[in-house]
Amino acid sequence: MAILQQIRSRGVILILVIALALFAFIVQGALTSSDQKQETSIGYVGDVEINQTDFAQKVENMSRNMGPSGSTVQAVNSVWNSEVRNAVLSEQMEAAGIQVTDAQVRDQVRSFYESNPQFQNADGTFNEGAFKTYEESFLQNDPQTWKNYLNDVRSNLRQEKFFELLKSGFVGTNAEARMDYLMENEQRSFNYVQIPYTTIADSTVEVSKSEIESYIAAHSKEFQTEAQRDLQMVLFADVASDSDKEAIKNDLAKRLRADSVYNSSNDSFTKIPAFNNAKDVQQYVNQYSEQSYSSDYLLESRLPTAVKPIISQELGTTFGPYEDRDMMKVSLLEDKKSVMDSVQNRHILVAYQGAQRAAANITRSKEEAKAVADSIFNLIGQSKGRFDSKFEYFEENTNIAKAEDIGWVTYSGNARNFAEGFRNFLYDNDKGTIGIAESSFGYHIIRIDDTAAPVDLYKIASISKAVKPSKATTKAMRKEAIKFQQAAVSGDFTETAKEFKKTTTPVTSIKPMDETLPLIQKNREVVRWAFNEETEVGDMEKFDTPQGVVIVKVTRASEAGNMSSEEASATVTPILRNKKKAEMIMAKISNNDINAIAKAQGQSVRSAASINRKNPTIPGAGQEPVVVGTAFGLSKGTTSSPIAGEKGVYVINLTGISEAPELENFTSQAKLLADTNANQASSKLVEALKKKVDIVDNRKNFY
């Protein structure tokens, strides 16, 4: 009862507490809801939201199309650029009333597939039924991907129509064409003196931070930049120590002598023969090696340098252990032989359904293909004439077999591009031989027409083990990395690295969607951490990578927007310094006699002949558009005032004027100008539209 009485006496306080709790719950829900909205958006282009789920599906498809050579970030960037392009063009296409019908989309899709043999009839025409079956299967198994594909086709068609409409609006006027013609064909010749800016030492011309900031403000569009980070990295590489390598060598050395291994299951010892006494070399290698047995014969030039001494030994000789890149090996000289390096041949191929690159109209089974090949060979035998007649026949009747003149196949060159069975036949037989070989492509009736350049080949069997660190080495490396990180927190990062006998690697100006870093190659984890909102300049983190443990410190952070004076200094300082140098040089020029000016400035007078405005290049000076433009404003024989150019101050004296011949009309030039502008319009329009909208890019939060 006493407790109930206390609750009643504090009723107002309890109500306030409950109200505050409910308010906190509502606020948390609202924040969570907001966060969830952000998490579903990869970004915004103006008012257009790019949904993360749809985006991820497109990235997956793009990655699949790119194959193993492409990275996820490359796929992300490609899809992002496409989405931004679509978004900025969408409003323009709507305003222009550009639409694409379902029939047009289907016709376009059909045009993509009709050249694929999988969707062709025997006569090469498009097989509607085969395509419909394929489409229905796609819709059943992955409807969203097919829907996205059709949407992409529709979008591309709309854009094609839009740009065709845009290009049709470009015309080249006679006035524009005439100006372009004159820019290219009017010419001026002049003598000039150049006083290079390098005649004044940079150290004598001061450029202040405020001057740089003023220049950036006046040219802000030129100094827009993405968010950037500078890092310092120290890698503790996870590599095998000398003792690790010695242990691997000792383990491999056991294979060079007879050995026995205790078997606890039956309390007995199993005898293991030495490598050179193995009854089945292939089985022996596959049992004790981390790399599979290879039956290839190799040229001396393709052998690892370390093992080359073995080729002068007797068959059955063993060699090693030796290190070959990231593997430790012991090797056995299994065989030697000489072959003709170059073999000229032609073949008749009988393919079967499922064979590599078999045409869609090939329906015979492998057994049926073998029977066809045997029947052809039985007719030919070893007769060159009968082979030639069959070759001519199957050049025409490729639905039965395919006759091809392969030409020269070189063992040391293009032989590696041919299927193993085909290749082996060439180098296992003599000139004039006709026979059958099987490969992944089918059955080949081959004729060897000529051979040349005999070479020696070596078959070397190797037992290999990866050169990798032991657990003890990795543990010691990780312990050292942690000690370094702890020491670097309270000390100088670079000096601490020196104490640990490590090299500091600086990384400058990385951007949010970068992925490749020095030392550790592709690593989005480090980049994402560097751009995390909670990561500040001076923060340090440890990362496990395939190369080892890397300690990373953020040394600079700048957000998207105008460059700071420090970031822009390398670009702006030379501009402002040269401007000041120009003023200093001009102040020393007191007359307009270029010979006197040259002598006073320690320079020489040079000549420039037949210069035009379209390519304003002065021999010996480079691109100088202001100087050349000034020349076109002078009368013959007159001297200019000092001109501030790209590389120095110039004074010129015009010596010759060459006017362009007058043309009756400029129709062809106008058309060429219109076509040129129209071809550039697409990319320029997209870039212009992108600058007009606010783009929010959240890719770094997801990838």
XYZ file of C-alpha atoms in Angstrom:
703
model
C 0.000 0.000 0.000
C 2.878 2.384 0.798
C 4.350 1.829 -2.686
C 0.976 2.512 -4.367
C 0.643 5.697 -2.332
C 4.105 6.870 -3.491
C 3.164 6.199 -7.143
C -0.061 8.221 -6.759
C 1.847 11.122 -5.197
C 4.275 11.256 -8.113
C 1.722 10.796 -10.919
C 2.708 13.960 -12.819
C 6.401 12.964 -12.870
C 5.532 9.490 -14.150
C 3.395 10.940 -16.933
C 6.280 13.187 -18.005
C 8.733 10.265 -17.954
C 6.403 8.108 -20.063
C 5.776 10.985 -22.485
C 9.529 11.545 -22.923
C 10.058 7.828 -23.520
C 7.333 7.776 -26.182
C 8.786 10.892 -27.810
C 12.250 9.321 -27.908
C 10.755 6.183 -29.443
C 8.991 8.219 -32.148
C 12.131 10.249 -32.925
C 14.214 7.091 -33.124
C 11.643 5.572 -35.486
C 11.710 8.665 -37.658
C 15.512 8.623 -37.787
C 15.530 4.927 -38.540
C 12.983 5.471 -41.280
C 15.139 8.212 -42.731
C 18.193 5.985 -42.578
C 16.313 3.192 -44.298
C 15.336 5.552 -47.103
C 18.962 6.499 -47.526
C 19.978 2.853 -47.579
C 17.628 2.133 -50.482
C 19.061 4.936 -52.643
C 22.356 4.657 -54.433
C 21.947 8.334 -55.234
C 19.824 11.099 -56.747
C 20.041 12.936 -60.053
C 17.927 16.008 -59.473
C 14.584 14.575 -58.318
C 15.241 11.150 -59.821
C 16.069 8.481 -57.260
C 18.413 5.640 -58.259
C 17.112 2.657 -56.338
C 19.801 0.544 -54.702
C 18.108 -2.806 -55.339
C 17.668 -2.186 -59.064
C 21.161 -0.750 -59.256
C 22.665 -3.827 -57.576
C 20.926 -6.106 -60.093
C 22.354 -4.123 -62.983
C 25.818 -4.202 -61.428
C 25.576 -7.975 -61.107
C 24.596 -8.286 -64.780
C 27.382 -5.921 -65.827
C 29.937 -7.879 -63.782
C 28.775 -11.081 -65.454
C 29.184 -9.510 -68.891
C 32.616 -8.096 -68.064
C 33.899 -11.484 -66.905
C 36.835 -12.120 -64.561
C 38.922 -9.310 -66.056
C 36.556 -6.644 -64.701
C 36.140 -5.586 -61.077
C 32.983 -4.793 -59.134
C 33.938 -1.123 -58.923
C 34.369 -0.953 -62.707
C 30.889 -2.425 -63.110
C 29.489 0.000 -60.504
C 31.015 3.001 -62.282
C 29.758 1.850 -65.673
C 26.192 1.368 -64.413
C 26.302 4.666 -62.490
C 27.379 6.621 -65.578
C 24.572 4.988 -67.553
C 21.964 5.764 -64.870
C 23.067 9.414 -64.606
C 22.991 9.765 -68.389
C 19.493 8.260 -68.549
C 18.233 10.487 -65.754
C 19.491 13.781 -67.194
C 18.182 12.913 -70.656
C 14.785 11.658 -69.475
C 13.295 15.110 -68.878
C 14.538 16.328 -72.265
C 13.058 13.325 -74.072
C 9.720 13.771 -72.306
C 9.633 17.432 -73.300
C 10.412 16.455 -76.897
C 7.606 13.869 -76.843
C 9.890 11.010 -77.871
C 8.336 7.581 -77.345
C 9.244 4.039 -78.343
C 6.623 1.351 -79.016
C 6.749 -2.230 -77.765
C 7.045 -3.378 -81.379
C 10.126 -1.226 -81.896
C 11.708 -2.650 -78.743
C 11.002 -6.187 -79.907
C 12.432 -5.501 -83.369
C 15.578 -4.130 -81.779
C 15.949 -7.145 -79.473
C 15.415 -9.443 -82.430
C 18.177 -7.682 -84.388
C 20.568 -8.424 -81.513
C 19.796 -12.141 -81.548
C 19.210 -12.920 -85.225
C 22.944 -13.242 -85.988
C 23.400 -15.837 -83.218
C 23.484 -19.381 -84.715
C 21.492 -20.570 -81.691
C 18.478 -18.684 -83.072
C 18.879 -19.479 -86.768
C 17.226 -22.051 -89.007
C 19.303 -24.320 -91.212
C 19.075 -21.744 -94.016
C 20.349 -18.954 -91.730
C 16.983 -17.220 -91.238
C 15.775 -16.158 -87.793
C 14.047 -18.927 -85.818
C 11.122 -17.243 -84.040
C 10.283 -20.404 -82.118
C 13.782 -20.844 -80.705
C 13.894 -17.223 -79.601
C 10.425 -17.390 -78.027
C 11.439 -20.501 -76.053
C 14.590 -18.699 -74.866
C 12.594 -15.612 -73.850
C 9.973 -17.641 -71.975
C 12.702 -19.533 -70.134
C 14.322 -16.240 -69.122
C 11.001 -14.817 -67.945
C 10.356 -17.913 -65.870
C 13.799 -18.079 -64.247
C 14.809 -14.417 -63.958
C 11.941 -12.076 -64.946
C 13.490 -8.964 -63.374
C 16.696 -9.253 -65.396
C 14.716 -9.605 -68.627
C 12.532 -6.641 -67.654
C 15.649 -4.517 -66.958
C 17.109 -5.590 -70.288
C 13.983 -4.506 -72.202
C 13.925 -1.212 -70.293
C 17.564 -0.600 -71.263
C 16.770 -1.343 -74.909
C 13.796 1.060 -74.765
C 15.933 3.757 -73.143
C 18.702 3.368 -75.730
C 16.193 3.573 -78.583
C 14.671 6.747 -77.141
C 18.111 8.280 -76.793
C 19.005 7.365 -80.381
C 15.825 9.087 -81.592
C 16.518 12.085 -79.383
C 20.072 12.529 -80.623
C 19.019 12.040 -84.235
C 16.505 14.849 -83.690
C 19.176 16.942 -81.990
C 21.684 16.395 -84.797
C 19.107 17.246 -87.446
C 18.815 20.690 -85.900
C 22.446 21.529 -86.533
C 23.150 23.652 -89.571
C 26.341 25.302 -90.674
C 25.817 28.857 -91.910
C 27.875 30.354 -94.700
C 29.194 32.944 -92.239
C 30.430 30.237 -89.844
C 31.907 28.209 -92.687
C 33.655 31.272 -94.126
C 35.155 32.116 -90.718
C 36.370 28.534 -90.257
C 37.867 28.605 -93.769
C 39.664 31.903 -93.095
C 40.967 30.692 -89.715
C 42.652 27.794 -91.479
C 43.791 29.439 -94.713
C 44.700 33.027 -93.864
C 48.371 33.186 -92.906
C 50.796 35.612 -91.331
C 54.603 35.695 -91.192
C 56.536 37.669 -88.607
C 59.823 38.152 -86.805
C 59.665 37.924 -83.053
C 61.649 38.136 -79.893
C 60.641 36.011 -76.921
C 61.735 36.803 -73.380
C 60.978 33.545 -71.537
C 59.493 33.650 -68.073
C 62.370 31.395 -67.010
C 64.722 34.376 -67.267
C 63.334 35.437 -63.893
C 63.932 33.002 -61.015
C 60.744 31.652 -59.400
C 62.188 32.344 -55.963
C 62.154 36.093 -56.650
C 58.408 36.199 -57.382
C 56.143 35.677 -54.386
C 52.555 34.446 -54.747
C 50.469 34.740 -51.591
C 47.788 32.391 -50.304
C 45.181 35.171 -50.592
C 46.059 35.686 -54.265
C 45.574 31.985 -54.939
C 42.229 32.037 -53.098
C 41.066 35.066 -55.115
C 41.994 33.344 -58.360
C 40.103 30.182 -57.338
C 37.030 32.255 -56.458
C 37.133 33.992 -59.829
C 37.520 30.676 -61.709
C 35.522 28.428 -59.393
C 34.180 26.127 -62.150
C 37.734 25.178 -63.072
C 38.564 24.085 -59.532
C 35.651 21.844 -58.626
C 36.832 18.565 -57.158
C 35.551 15.375 -55.586
C 36.179 14.544 -51.963
C 39.778 13.382 -51.538
C 41.973 11.725 -48.950
C 45.730 11.432 -48.522
C 47.091 8.391 -46.723
C 50.300 6.951 -45.415
C 50.693 3.184 -45.474
C 53.099 0.692 -43.998
C 52.897 -2.926 -45.137
C 53.979 -5.833 -42.973
C 54.254 -8.395 -45.741
C 53.144 -11.947 -45.039
C 55.995 -13.720 -46.819
C 58.044 -16.813 -46.166
C 61.185 -16.322 -44.106
C 64.527 -17.886 -44.976
C 63.875 -20.590 -42.378
C 60.436 -21.254 -43.933
C 62.053 -21.726 -47.346
C 64.684 -24.008 -45.877
C 61.969 -26.142 -44.269
C 60.114 -26.421 -47.599
C 63.371 -27.397 -49.329
C 64.067 -30.072 -46.728
C 60.556 -31.478 -47.143
C 60.923 -31.633 -50.935
C 64.400 -33.167 -50.658
C 62.788 -36.275 -49.138
C 61.402 -37.076 -52.595
C 64.935 -37.418 -53.964
C 65.609 -40.498 -51.887
C 63.703 -43.578 -50.792
C 61.670 -43.010 -47.660
C 59.113 -44.715 -45.459
C 56.107 -43.381 -43.600
C 54.597 -44.899 -40.478
C 50.939 -45.910 -40.789
C 49.344 -45.969 -37.345
C 46.176 -47.707 -38.582
C 47.987 -50.981 -39.177
C 51.207 -50.328 -37.246
C 53.404 -50.593 -40.348
C 55.676 -48.522 -42.566
C 54.817 -47.616 -46.174
C 57.808 -47.443 -48.464
C 58.014 -44.419 -50.776
C 60.411 -44.697 -53.735
C 62.683 -41.868 -54.788
C 61.291 -39.598 -57.487
C 63.530 -41.086 -60.187
C 62.436 -44.614 -59.276
C 58.683 -43.980 -59.424
C 56.878 -46.546 -61.578
C 54.166 -44.046 -62.548
C 55.616 -40.528 -62.679
C 52.246 -38.849 -63.256
C 50.657 -40.548 -60.252
C 53.723 -39.821 -58.107
C 53.689 -36.097 -58.980
C 49.955 -35.737 -58.419
C 50.286 -37.411 -55.017
C 53.120 -35.266 -53.654
C 52.883 -31.991 -55.606
C 50.661 -28.944 -55.138
C 50.644 -28.487 -58.927
C 49.283 -31.174 -61.238
C 51.485 -33.221 -63.528
C 52.062 -31.737 -66.989
C 52.807 -33.849 -70.034
C 53.919 -30.852 -72.089
C 57.234 -30.806 -73.921
C 58.931 -27.426 -73.581
C 61.559 -25.514 -75.491
C 64.665 -24.601 -73.533
C 63.626 -20.941 -73.727
C 60.419 -21.711 -71.804
C 62.105 -23.558 -68.949
C 62.702 -21.809 -65.619
C 66.278 -20.513 -65.582
C 67.076 -22.398 -62.384
C 66.269 -25.826 -63.888
C 67.992 -25.425 -67.271
C 71.171 -27.285 -66.211
C 69.095 -30.504 -66.099
C 68.639 -30.659 -69.891
C 72.278 -31.671 -70.450
C 71.894 -34.662 -68.092
C 70.768 -38.239 -68.698
C 67.062 -39.154 -68.666
C 65.919 -39.916 -65.135
C 68.159 -37.275 -63.574
C 66.617 -35.274 -60.734
C 67.351 -31.662 -59.873
C 66.652 -29.394 -56.918
C 65.170 -28.274 -54.663
C 65.111 -24.868 -56.373
C 62.901 -21.784 -56.236
C 60.782 -20.861 -59.258
C 58.870 -17.637 -58.586
C 56.375 -18.480 -55.809
C 57.005 -22.238 -55.885
C 59.764 -24.524 -54.582
C 60.402 -27.544 -56.809
C 62.302 -30.736 -57.412
C 62.315 -31.871 -61.042
C 62.911 -35.015 -63.087
C 64.121 -35.065 -66.691
C 61.498 -37.458 -68.025
C 62.074 -37.309 -71.783
C 63.766 -35.466 -74.660
C 62.812 -35.303 -78.304
C 63.293 -33.268 -81.471
C 60.368 -31.992 -83.539
C 59.901 -29.679 -86.473
C 59.135 -26.282 -84.991
C 56.929 -25.279 -87.942
C 54.290 -27.557 -89.502
C 52.169 -26.609 -92.523
C 48.835 -28.405 -92.579
C 45.183 -28.450 -93.589
C 42.313 -30.396 -92.043
C 38.712 -31.504 -92.463
C 36.767 -31.122 -89.203
C 33.753 -33.264 -88.334
C 32.002 -31.567 -85.413
C 29.230 -32.915 -83.199
C 26.544 -31.423 -81.012
C 28.134 -30.032 -77.866
C 31.656 -29.779 -79.296
C 33.495 -26.501 -78.829
C 32.243 -23.813 -81.270
C 29.955 -26.332 -82.996
C 27.326 -24.589 -85.145
C 23.716 -24.672 -83.941
C 22.657 -26.778 -86.936
C 25.050 -29.623 -85.977
C 22.855 -32.317 -84.413
C 24.964 -35.476 -84.804
C 26.267 -37.255 -81.703
C 29.938 -37.745 -80.907
C 29.715 -41.401 -82.002
C 28.103 -40.398 -85.287
C 30.828 -37.798 -85.874
C 33.499 -40.459 -85.302
C 31.806 -42.706 -87.869
C 31.689 -39.866 -90.430
C 35.373 -39.067 -89.840
C 36.330 -42.746 -90.219
C 34.398 -43.009 -93.481
C 36.119 -39.909 -94.904
C 39.538 -41.184 -93.866
C 38.837 -44.630 -95.374
C 38.130 -42.920 -98.726
C 41.264 -40.747 -98.516
C 43.832 -43.074 -96.996
C 47.308 -41.626 -97.564
C 46.435 -40.171 -100.993
C 47.130 -36.447 -101.408
C 44.873 -36.296 -104.476
C 41.876 -37.862 -102.726
C 42.444 -35.525 -99.725
C 42.399 -32.533 -102.108
C 39.119 -33.610 -103.712
C 37.480 -34.152 -100.318
C 38.915 -30.842 -99.113
C 37.277 -29.001 -102.030
C 33.996 -30.833 -101.421
C 33.843 -29.914 -97.720
C 34.763 -26.303 -98.394
C 31.291 -26.126 -99.971
C 29.375 -28.613 -97.766
C 30.242 -27.275 -94.331
C 27.056 -28.745 -92.830
C 28.711 -32.188 -93.074
C 32.339 -31.261 -92.362
C 34.489 -28.148 -92.515
C 37.656 -27.979 -94.647
C 40.238 -25.402 -93.543
C 43.767 -24.571 -94.643
C 45.491 -23.876 -91.319
C 48.838 -22.890 -92.796
C 51.942 -22.912 -90.621
C 51.678 -23.826 -86.945
C 54.804 -22.964 -84.945
C 55.613 -24.853 -81.761
C 57.463 -21.871 -80.299
C 54.684 -19.494 -81.336
C 51.018 -19.991 -82.235
C 50.822 -23.752 -81.457
C 49.588 -22.982 -77.940
C 46.401 -21.536 -79.491
C 45.353 -24.914 -80.931
C 43.511 -27.760 -79.200
C 45.756 -30.351 -77.565
C 44.726 -33.368 -79.690
C 45.158 -31.429 -82.920
C 48.520 -30.016 -81.785
C 49.871 -33.389 -80.672
C 49.119 -34.940 -84.080
C 51.139 -32.246 -85.856
C 54.254 -32.799 -83.782
C 54.013 -36.579 -83.435
C 53.930 -37.259 -87.200
C 56.104 -36.706 -90.253
C 55.682 -34.649 -93.391
C 53.119 -36.205 -95.758
C 51.173 -38.011 -93.018
C 47.358 -38.101 -93.226
C 45.446 -39.249 -90.150
C 42.660 -38.682 -87.627
C 42.978 -36.696 -84.390
C 40.352 -35.992 -81.745
C 40.062 -32.638 -79.969
C 37.460 -30.589 -78.115
C 36.253 -29.326 -81.522
C 35.503 -32.793 -82.928
C 37.379 -35.191 -85.200
C 40.055 -33.884 -87.580
C 41.298 -35.561 -90.750
C 44.715 -33.846 -90.968
C 47.301 -33.706 -93.728
C 50.838 -32.509 -92.889
C 52.083 -30.702 -95.998
C 55.484 -29.456 -94.897
C 57.783 -29.139 -91.880
C 60.700 -26.866 -91.022
C 63.212 -25.781 -88.351
C 63.833 -28.763 -86.032
C 63.967 -27.929 -82.301
C 64.733 -29.876 -79.117
C 61.962 -30.332 -76.558
C 62.151 -31.438 -72.950
C 59.574 -33.117 -70.777
C 60.258 -32.234 -67.165
C 58.128 -33.531 -64.306
C 58.142 -31.397 -61.163
C 56.962 -31.791 -57.592
C 56.028 -28.308 -56.392
C 55.164 -26.699 -53.092
C 54.068 -23.107 -52.594
C 56.609 -20.817 -50.957
C 54.460 -19.428 -48.173
C 55.015 -18.316 -44.621
C 54.654 -20.704 -41.726
C 52.116 -20.072 -38.976
C 54.947 -18.951 -36.701
C 56.179 -16.421 -39.284
C 52.677 -15.019 -39.841
C 52.102 -14.803 -36.089
C 55.379 -12.925 -35.583
C 54.520 -10.559 -38.457
C 51.101 -9.756 -36.997
C 52.636 -9.190 -33.558
C 55.165 -6.750 -35.063
C 52.401 -4.898 -36.949
C 50.404 -4.422 -33.742
C 53.506 -3.150 -31.912
C 54.108 -0.659 -34.730
C 50.506 0.568 -34.624
C 50.699 1.112 -30.874
C 54.015 2.959 -31.175
C 52.806 5.116 -34.084
C 49.790 6.355 -32.123
C 52.007 8.355 -29.801
C 54.901 8.967 -32.205
C 55.634 10.169 -35.708
C 54.294 7.671 -38.276
C 57.264 7.939 -40.657
C 59.930 7.919 -37.959
C 58.290 4.959 -36.238
C 58.318 3.094 -39.545
C 62.067 3.708 -39.825
C 62.565 2.313 -36.331
C 60.759 -0.847 -37.448
C 62.852 -0.894 -40.669
C 59.762 -0.370 -42.788
C 59.094 1.982 -45.693
C 56.250 4.495 -45.546
C 54.229 4.685 -48.765
C 52.287 7.932 -49.339
C 49.005 7.795 -51.248
C 47.658 11.122 -52.471
C 44.312 12.346 -53.738
C 42.345 9.107 -53.588
C 38.651 9.510 -54.404
C 35.559 7.818 -52.915
C 35.211 5.232 -55.705
C 38.906 4.416 -56.116
C 39.882 0.827 -55.469
C 43.529 0.325 -56.434
C 46.185 1.257 -53.896
C 49.968 0.815 -53.799
C 51.274 -2.315 -52.060
C 47.864 -3.966 -51.661
C 46.316 -3.569 -55.139
C 42.487 -3.569 -55.173
C 41.088 -2.904 -51.701
C 37.768 -1.130 -51.237
C 37.819 -1.734 -47.473
C 40.659 0.758 -46.949
C 39.076 3.385 -49.233
C 35.663 3.072 -47.574
C 37.243 3.464 -44.128
C 39.152 6.560 -45.269
C 35.893 8.195 -46.411
C 33.797 7.077 -43.452
C 32.159 10.064 -41.754
C 33.667 9.020 -38.421
C 37.239 8.786 -39.776
C 39.260 11.940 -39.152
C 42.674 13.233 -40.153
C 45.247 11.530 -37.957
C 43.188 8.358 -37.497
C 44.984 5.070 -37.994
C 43.674 1.573 -38.741
C 45.007 -1.936 -39.300
C 43.786 -4.026 -42.246
C 44.316 -7.669 -43.125
C 45.041 -8.084 -46.829
C 46.234 -10.948 -49.068
C 49.661 -9.275 -49.047
C 49.868 -9.042 -45.256
C 48.882 -6.496 -42.600
C 48.808 -2.852 -43.663
C 48.671 0.060 -41.222
C 46.972 3.100 -42.753
C 46.890 6.685 -41.497
C 44.767 9.530 -42.908
C 46.972 12.594 -43.408
C 44.603 14.892 -45.320
C 40.884 15.119 -45.994
C 39.038 17.473 -48.310
C 35.371 17.380 -49.175
C 33.733 17.889 -52.559
C 33.634 21.489 -53.761
C 36.251 24.082 -54.613
C 39.877 23.094 -54.136
C 41.643 24.640 -51.196
C 44.532 27.015 -51.862
C 46.951 24.224 -50.946
C 45.336 21.772 -53.389
C 45.200 24.313 -56.220
C 48.613 25.808 -55.547
C 50.462 23.596 -58.034
C 48.130 24.788 -60.814
C 47.485 28.401 -59.823
C 50.910 29.481 -58.557
C 52.641 29.188 -61.981
C 49.779 31.145 -63.606
C 49.973 34.006 -61.118
C 53.772 33.915 -61.026
C 54.001 34.181 -64.827
C 51.522 37.056 -64.789
C 53.793 38.937 -62.391
C 56.871 38.001 -64.419
C 55.155 39.346 -67.552
C 54.599 42.684 -65.824
C 58.251 42.764 -64.694
C 59.543 41.959 -68.209
C 57.232 44.468 -69.889
C 58.425 47.194 -67.524
C 61.970 46.714 -68.889
C 60.922 47.168 -72.552
C 61.181 50.850 -73.466
C 61.023 50.804 -77.298
C 59.502 48.852 -80.193
C 62.671 47.884 -82.060
C 62.756 44.094 -81.754
C 66.490 43.928 -82.503
C 67.230 46.383 -79.706
C 64.818 44.553 -77.373
C 66.461 41.206 -78.158
C 69.943 42.586 -77.493
C 68.889 44.242 -74.238
C 67.205 41.059 -72.991
C 69.956 38.686 -74.124
C 67.698 36.979 -76.677
C 67.720 36.504 -80.441
C 65.257 37.509 -83.134
C 63.531 34.521 -84.760
C 61.135 34.096 -87.667
C 57.742 32.416 -87.974
C 56.333 31.810 -91.457
C 52.819 30.971 -92.700
C 51.102 30.783 -89.316
C 47.300 30.384 -89.159
C 44.799 30.905 -86.366
C 43.352 27.405 -86.393
C 46.706 25.972 -85.351
C 48.421 28.898 -83.565
C 51.809 27.224 -83.132
C 55.009 29.261 -83.371
C 58.127 27.264 -84.337
C 60.531 27.216 -81.414
C 57.923 28.528 -78.992
C 54.899 26.217 -79.153
C 51.207 27.050 -78.860
C 50.767 30.810 -78.445
C 47.179 31.742 -79.455
C 47.290 35.314 -78.053
C 50.519 36.091 -79.891
C 49.218 34.662 -83.185
C 45.900 36.469 -82.747
C 47.783 39.723 -82.257
C 49.697 39.128 -85.510
C 46.398 39.039 -87.417
C 45.538 42.488 -86.082
C 48.721 44.160 -87.347
C 49.507 45.856 -90.644
C 52.513 44.660 -92.599
C 55.730 46.205 -91.299
C 54.295 47.242 -87.924
C 55.580 46.114 -84.530
C 53.371 45.057 -81.667
C 53.395 46.165 -78.086
C 54.755 43.537 -75.624
C 52.426 40.516 -75.478
C 52.076 38.227 -72.434
C 52.062 34.728 -73.935
C 52.015 31.207 -72.534
C 55.788 30.816 -72.162
C 57.060 34.367 -72.128
C 56.650 37.951 -73.281
C 56.767 38.523 -77.053
C 57.252 41.487 -79.355
C 56.520 40.770 -83.029
C 57.062 42.571 -86.319
C 54.709 41.520 -89.106
C 56.626 40.691 -92.292
C 54.047 39.027 -94.501
C 50.300 38.690 -95.103
C 48.827 35.820 -97.133
C 45.101 36.129 -97.712
C 42.963 33.062 -98.386
C 41.610 32.661 -101.945
C 37.964 33.644 -102.160
C 35.484 30.812 -102.753
C 32.244 31.102 -104.715
C 30.297 29.399 -101.948
C 30.878 27.624 -98.659
C 28.218 24.920 -98.906
C 30.583 21.954 -98.456
C 32.421 23.670 -95.582
C 29.103 24.523 -93.920
C 27.936 20.906 -94.145
C 31.240 19.605 -92.735
C 31.011 22.107 -89.880
C 27.416 21.096 -89.135
C 28.344 17.381 -89.148
C 31.289 18.005 -86.833
C 29.187 19.981 -84.358
C 26.375 17.420 -84.536
C 28.753 14.542 -83.746
C 30.046 16.387 -80.695
C 26.592 17.416 -79.538
C 25.654 14.172 -77.767
C 28.483 14.107 -75.254
C 28.513 17.868 -74.787
C 24.768 17.973 -74.119
C 24.968 15.215 -71.491
C 27.832 16.983 -69.712
C 25.962 20.295 -69.817
C 22.795 18.721 -68.402
C 24.785 17.039 -65.609
C 26.110 20.434 -64.543
C 22.545 21.809 -64.312
C 21.305 19.271 -61.754
C 22.314 18.366 -58.228
C 23.767 14.864 -58.171
C 23.948 12.971 -54.876
C 26.332 10.034 -55.125
C 26.060 7.404 -52.355
C 28.003 4.660 -54.130
C 30.774 4.693 -51.546
C 28.263 3.668 -48.865
C 27.435 0.448 -50.696
C 30.582 -0.615 -52.569
